[in-house]
PDB file of C-alpha atoms in Angstrom:
ATOM      1  CA  MET A 200       8.290 -15.324   2.891  1.00 40.00           C
ATOM      2  CA  LYS A 201      10.115 -12.544   4.763  1.00 41.00           C
ATOM      3  CA  LEU A 202       8.519  -9.129   4.294  1.00 42.00           C
ATOM      4  CA  ASP A 203      10.645  -6.237   3.131  1.00 40.00           C
ATOM      5  CA  PRO A 204      10.923  -3.770   6.050  1.00 43.00           C
ATOM      6  CA  LEU A 205       9.705  -0.979   3.749  1.00 42.00           C
ATOM      7  CA  PHE A 206       6.416  -2.822   3.382  1.00 41.00           C
ATOM      8  CA  SER A 207       6.055  -4.176   6.898  1.00 45.00           C
ATOM      9  CA  SER A 208       2.509  -5.137   7.781  1.00 44.00           C
ATOM     10  CA  SER A 209       3.249  -5.450  11.485  1.00 49.00           C
ATOM     11  CA  ALA A 210       1.204  -3.613  14.087  1.00 50.00           C
ATOM     12  CA  PRO A 211       1.951   0.079  14.595  1.00 52.00           C
ATOM     13  CA  SER A 212       4.879   0.744  16.876  1.00 60.00           C
ATOM     14  CA  SER A 213       4.595   1.787  20.480  1.00 65.00           C
ATOM     15  CA  ALA A 214       5.427   5.332  19.348  1.00 69.00           C
ATOM     16  CA  VAL A 215       1.812   5.837  18.237  1.00 72.00           C
ATOM     17  CA  GLY A 216       0.235   8.580  20.321  1.00 76.00           C
ATOM     18  CA  ARG A 217       3.486   9.776  21.865  1.00 79.00           C
ATOM     19  CA  PRO A 218       4.377  13.470  21.663  1.00 82.00           C
ATOM     20  CA  ALA A 219       6.413  14.304  18.568  1.00 80.00           C
ATOM     21  CA  ALA A 220       9.187  15.660  20.777  1.00 84.00           C
ATOM     22  CA  HIS A 221       9.741  12.129  22.106  1.00 84.00           C
ATOM     23  CA  LEU A 222      10.246  10.514  18.694  1.00 84.00           C
ATOM     24  CA  GLU A 223      13.664   9.617  17.400  1.00 84.00           C
ATOM     25  CA  THR A 224      14.318  11.364  14.106  1.00 84.00           C
ATOM     26  CA  PRO A 225      14.087  10.994  11.283  1.00 87.00           C
ATOM     27  CA  ALA A 226      10.599   9.564  11.737  1.00 82.00           C
ATOM     28  CA  LEU A 227       7.645   9.262   9.426  1.00 83.00           C
ATOM     29  CA  VAL A 228       4.624  10.833  11.088  1.00 85.00           C
ATOM     30  CA  VAL A 229       1.176  10.385   9.531  1.00 88.00           C
ATOM     31  CA  ASP A 230      -1.902  12.262  10.678  1.00 89.00           C
ATOM     32  CA  LEU A 231      -4.489   9.501  10.233  1.00 91.00           C
ATOM     33  CA  ASP A 232      -7.420  11.923  10.225  1.00 94.00           C
ATOM     34  CA  VAL A 233      -5.876  13.872   7.336  1.00 96.00           C
ATOM     35  CA  LEU A 234      -4.948  10.639   5.547  1.00 96.00           C
ATOM     36  CA  ASP A 235      -8.518   9.339   5.797  1.00 96.00           C
ATOM     37  CA  VAL A 236      -9.979  12.638   4.530  1.00 97.00           C
ATOM     38  CA  ASN A 237      -7.573  12.607   1.573  1.00 97.00           C
ATOM     39  CA  ILE A 238      -8.409   8.976   0.791  1.00 97.00           C
ATOM     40  CA  ALA A 239     -12.141   9.747   0.899  1.00 97.00           C
ATOM     41  CA  ARG A 240     -11.639  12.694  -1.467  1.00 97.00           C
ATOM     42  CA  LEU A 241      -9.582  10.547  -3.844  1.00 96.00           C
ATOM     43  CA  VAL A 242     -12.157   7.741  -3.904  1.00 96.00           C
ATOM     44  CA  ASP A 243     -15.035  10.214  -4.307  1.00 97.00           C
ATOM     45  CA  THR A 244     -13.288  11.975  -7.199  1.00 97.00           C
ATOM     46  CA  ALA A 245     -12.649   8.668  -8.974  1.00 97.00           C
ATOM     47  CA  GLN A 246     -16.227   7.474  -8.443  1.00 96.00           C
ATOM     48  CA  ARG A 247     -17.720  10.736  -9.716  1.00 97.00           C
ATOM     49  CA  ALA A 248     -15.543  10.392 -12.836  1.00 97.00           C
ATOM     50  CA  GLY A 249     -16.711   6.811 -13.328  1.00 97.00           C
ATOM     51  CA  ALA A 250     -13.183   5.500 -12.828  1.00 96.00           C
ATOM     52  CA  ARG A 251     -12.189   2.407 -10.896  1.00 94.00           C
ATOM     53  CA  LEU A 252      -9.415   3.517  -8.578  1.00 95.00           C
ATOM     54  CA  ARG A 253      -6.292   1.355  -8.403  1.00 96.00           C
ATOM     55  CA  PRO A 254      -3.612   3.433  -6.629  1.00 96.00           C
ATOM     56  CA  HIS A 255       0.035   2.562  -7.122  1.00 97.00           C
ATOM     57  CA  VAL A 256       1.728   1.428  -3.912  1.00 96.00           C
ATOM     58  CA  LYS A 257       4.950   3.232  -4.805  1.00 93.00           C
ATOM     59  CA  THR A 258       3.373   6.426  -3.476  1.00 90.00           C
ATOM     60  CA  HIS A 259       3.190   5.094   0.076  1.00 92.00           C
ATOM     61  CA  ARG A 260       4.719   1.588   0.315  1.00 93.00           C
ATOM     62  CA  MET A 261       2.630   0.818   3.408  1.00 93.00           C
ATOM     63  CA  ALA A 262       0.202  -2.050   3.842  1.00 93.00           C
ATOM     64  CA  GLU A 263      -1.961  -0.045   6.238  1.00 93.00           C
ATOM     65  CA  VAL A 264      -2.416   2.737   3.676  1.00 95.00           C
ATOM     66  CA  ALA A 265      -3.338   0.142   1.036  1.00 96.00           C
ATOM     67  CA  ARG A 266      -5.873  -1.389   3.437  1.00 95.00           C
ATOM     68  CA  ARG A 267      -7.411   2.033   4.082  1.00 96.00           C
ATOM     69  CA  LEU A 268      -7.636   2.746   0.343  1.00 96.00           C
ATOM     70  CA  LEU A 269      -9.333  -0.600  -0.305  1.00 96.00           C
ATOM     71  CA  ALA A 270     -11.735  -0.180   2.617  1.00 96.00           C
ATOM     72  CA  ALA A 271     -12.695   3.262   1.285  1.00 97.00           C
ATOM     73  CA  GLY A 272     -13.589   1.888  -2.137  1.00 96.00           C
ATOM     74  CA  ALA A 273     -10.467   1.458  -4.260  1.00 96.00           C
ATOM     75  CA  LYS A 274     -10.887  -1.466  -6.698  1.00 96.00           C
ATOM     76  CA  GLY A 275      -7.400  -2.783  -6.034  1.00 96.00           C
ATOM     77  CA  ILE A 276      -3.765  -1.757  -5.986  1.00 97.00           C
ATOM     78  CA  CYS A 277      -1.059  -1.411  -8.598  1.00 97.00           C
ATOM     79  CA  CYS A 278       2.522  -2.634  -8.105  1.00 97.00           C
ATOM     80  CA  ALA A 279       5.683  -2.329 -10.174  1.00 96.00           C
ATOM     81  CA  THR A 280       7.269  -5.681  -9.346  1.00 95.00           C
ATOM     82  CA  VAL A 281       6.405  -9.220  -8.356  1.00 96.00           C
ATOM     83  CA  GLY A 282       8.173  -8.568  -5.036  1.00 95.00           C
ATOM     84  CA  GLU A 283       5.893  -5.644  -4.251  1.00 95.00           C
ATOM     85  CA  ALA A 284       2.862  -7.719  -5.249  1.00 96.00           C
ATOM     86  CA  GLU A 285       3.975 -10.602  -3.010  1.00 96.00           C
ATOM     87  CA  THR A 286       4.460  -8.272  -0.075  1.00 95.00           C
ATOM     88  CA  PHE A 287       1.051  -6.658  -0.419  1.00 96.00           C
ATOM     89  CA  ALA A 288      -0.618 -10.014  -1.043  1.00 95.00           C
ATOM     90  CA  ASP A 289       0.966 -11.262   2.202  1.00 94.00           C
ATOM     91  CA  ALA A 290      -0.541  -8.179   3.881  1.00 93.00           C
ATOM     92  CA  GLY A 291      -4.036  -9.137   2.687  1.00 92.00           C
ATOM     93  CA  CYS A 292      -4.460  -7.298  -0.614  1.00 94.00           C
ATOM     94  CA  GLU A 293      -6.207  -9.514  -3.154  1.00 93.00           C
ATOM     95  CA  ASP A 294      -6.801  -7.454  -6.317  1.00 96.00           C
ATOM     96  CA  ILE A 295      -3.280  -6.595  -7.489  1.00 96.00           C
ATOM     97  CA  PHE A 296      -2.197  -5.346 -10.912  1.00 96.00           C
ATOM     98  CA  ILE A 297       1.488  -5.508 -11.856  1.00 96.00           C
ATOM     99  CA  ALA A 298       2.173  -2.577 -14.172  1.00 95.00           C
ATOM    100  CA  ASN A 299       5.483  -3.814 -15.590  1.00 94.00           C
ATOM    101  CA  GLN A 300       6.397  -6.810 -17.692  1.00 94.00           C
ATOM    102  CA  VAL A 301       7.225  -9.947 -15.741  1.00 94.00           C
ATOM    103  CA  VAL A 302      10.165 -11.644 -17.467  1.00 94.00           C
ATOM    104  CA  GLY A 303      12.155 -14.694 -16.460  1.00 95.00           C
ATOM    105  CA  ALA A 304      11.423 -18.099 -15.029  1.00 96.00           C
ATOM    106  CA  ALA A 305      11.917 -17.171 -11.353  1.00 95.00           C
ATOM    107  CA  PRO A 306       9.576 -14.148 -11.198  1.00 94.00           C
ATOM    108  CA  LEU A 307       7.012 -15.929 -13.391  1.00 95.00           C
ATOM    109  CA  SER A 308       7.053 -18.919 -11.023  1.00 96.00           C
ATOM    110  CA  ARG A 309       6.558 -16.599  -8.057  1.00 95.00           C
ATOM    111  CA  LEU A 310       3.690 -14.881  -9.851  1.00 93.00           C
ATOM    112  CA  VAL A 311       1.997 -18.215 -10.607  1.00 94.00           C
ATOM    113  CA  ALA A 312       2.436 -19.304  -6.972  1.00 93.00           C
ATOM    114  CA  MET A 313       0.927 -16.052  -5.763  1.00 90.00           C
ATOM    115  CA  ALA A 314      -2.058 -16.352  -8.114  1.00 86.00           C
TER     116      ALA A 314
END
């Protein structure tokens, strides 16, 4: 299955570590130290509340962010569509909740195949 470019699980580009002035714009730039601190705070807050964290991928749409959330203690991820679930499953996510109804023979078949 071909991955949607928005959800690419490929290795980071060669732009990692380059000065911001050398990036072509527009460019998404993520400070990984800040991301990891925010993820740790999110997981800690959920655990202290007794909640099992299952962040929705629509907030980031990146396999690497999902992997970091899971490694930090998230129970799983939440997706809106079978396509999103397939993409994140292909990227290694195993505990996936689809928040919307799955209707129709084609998406149901894809869901069964993914399960």
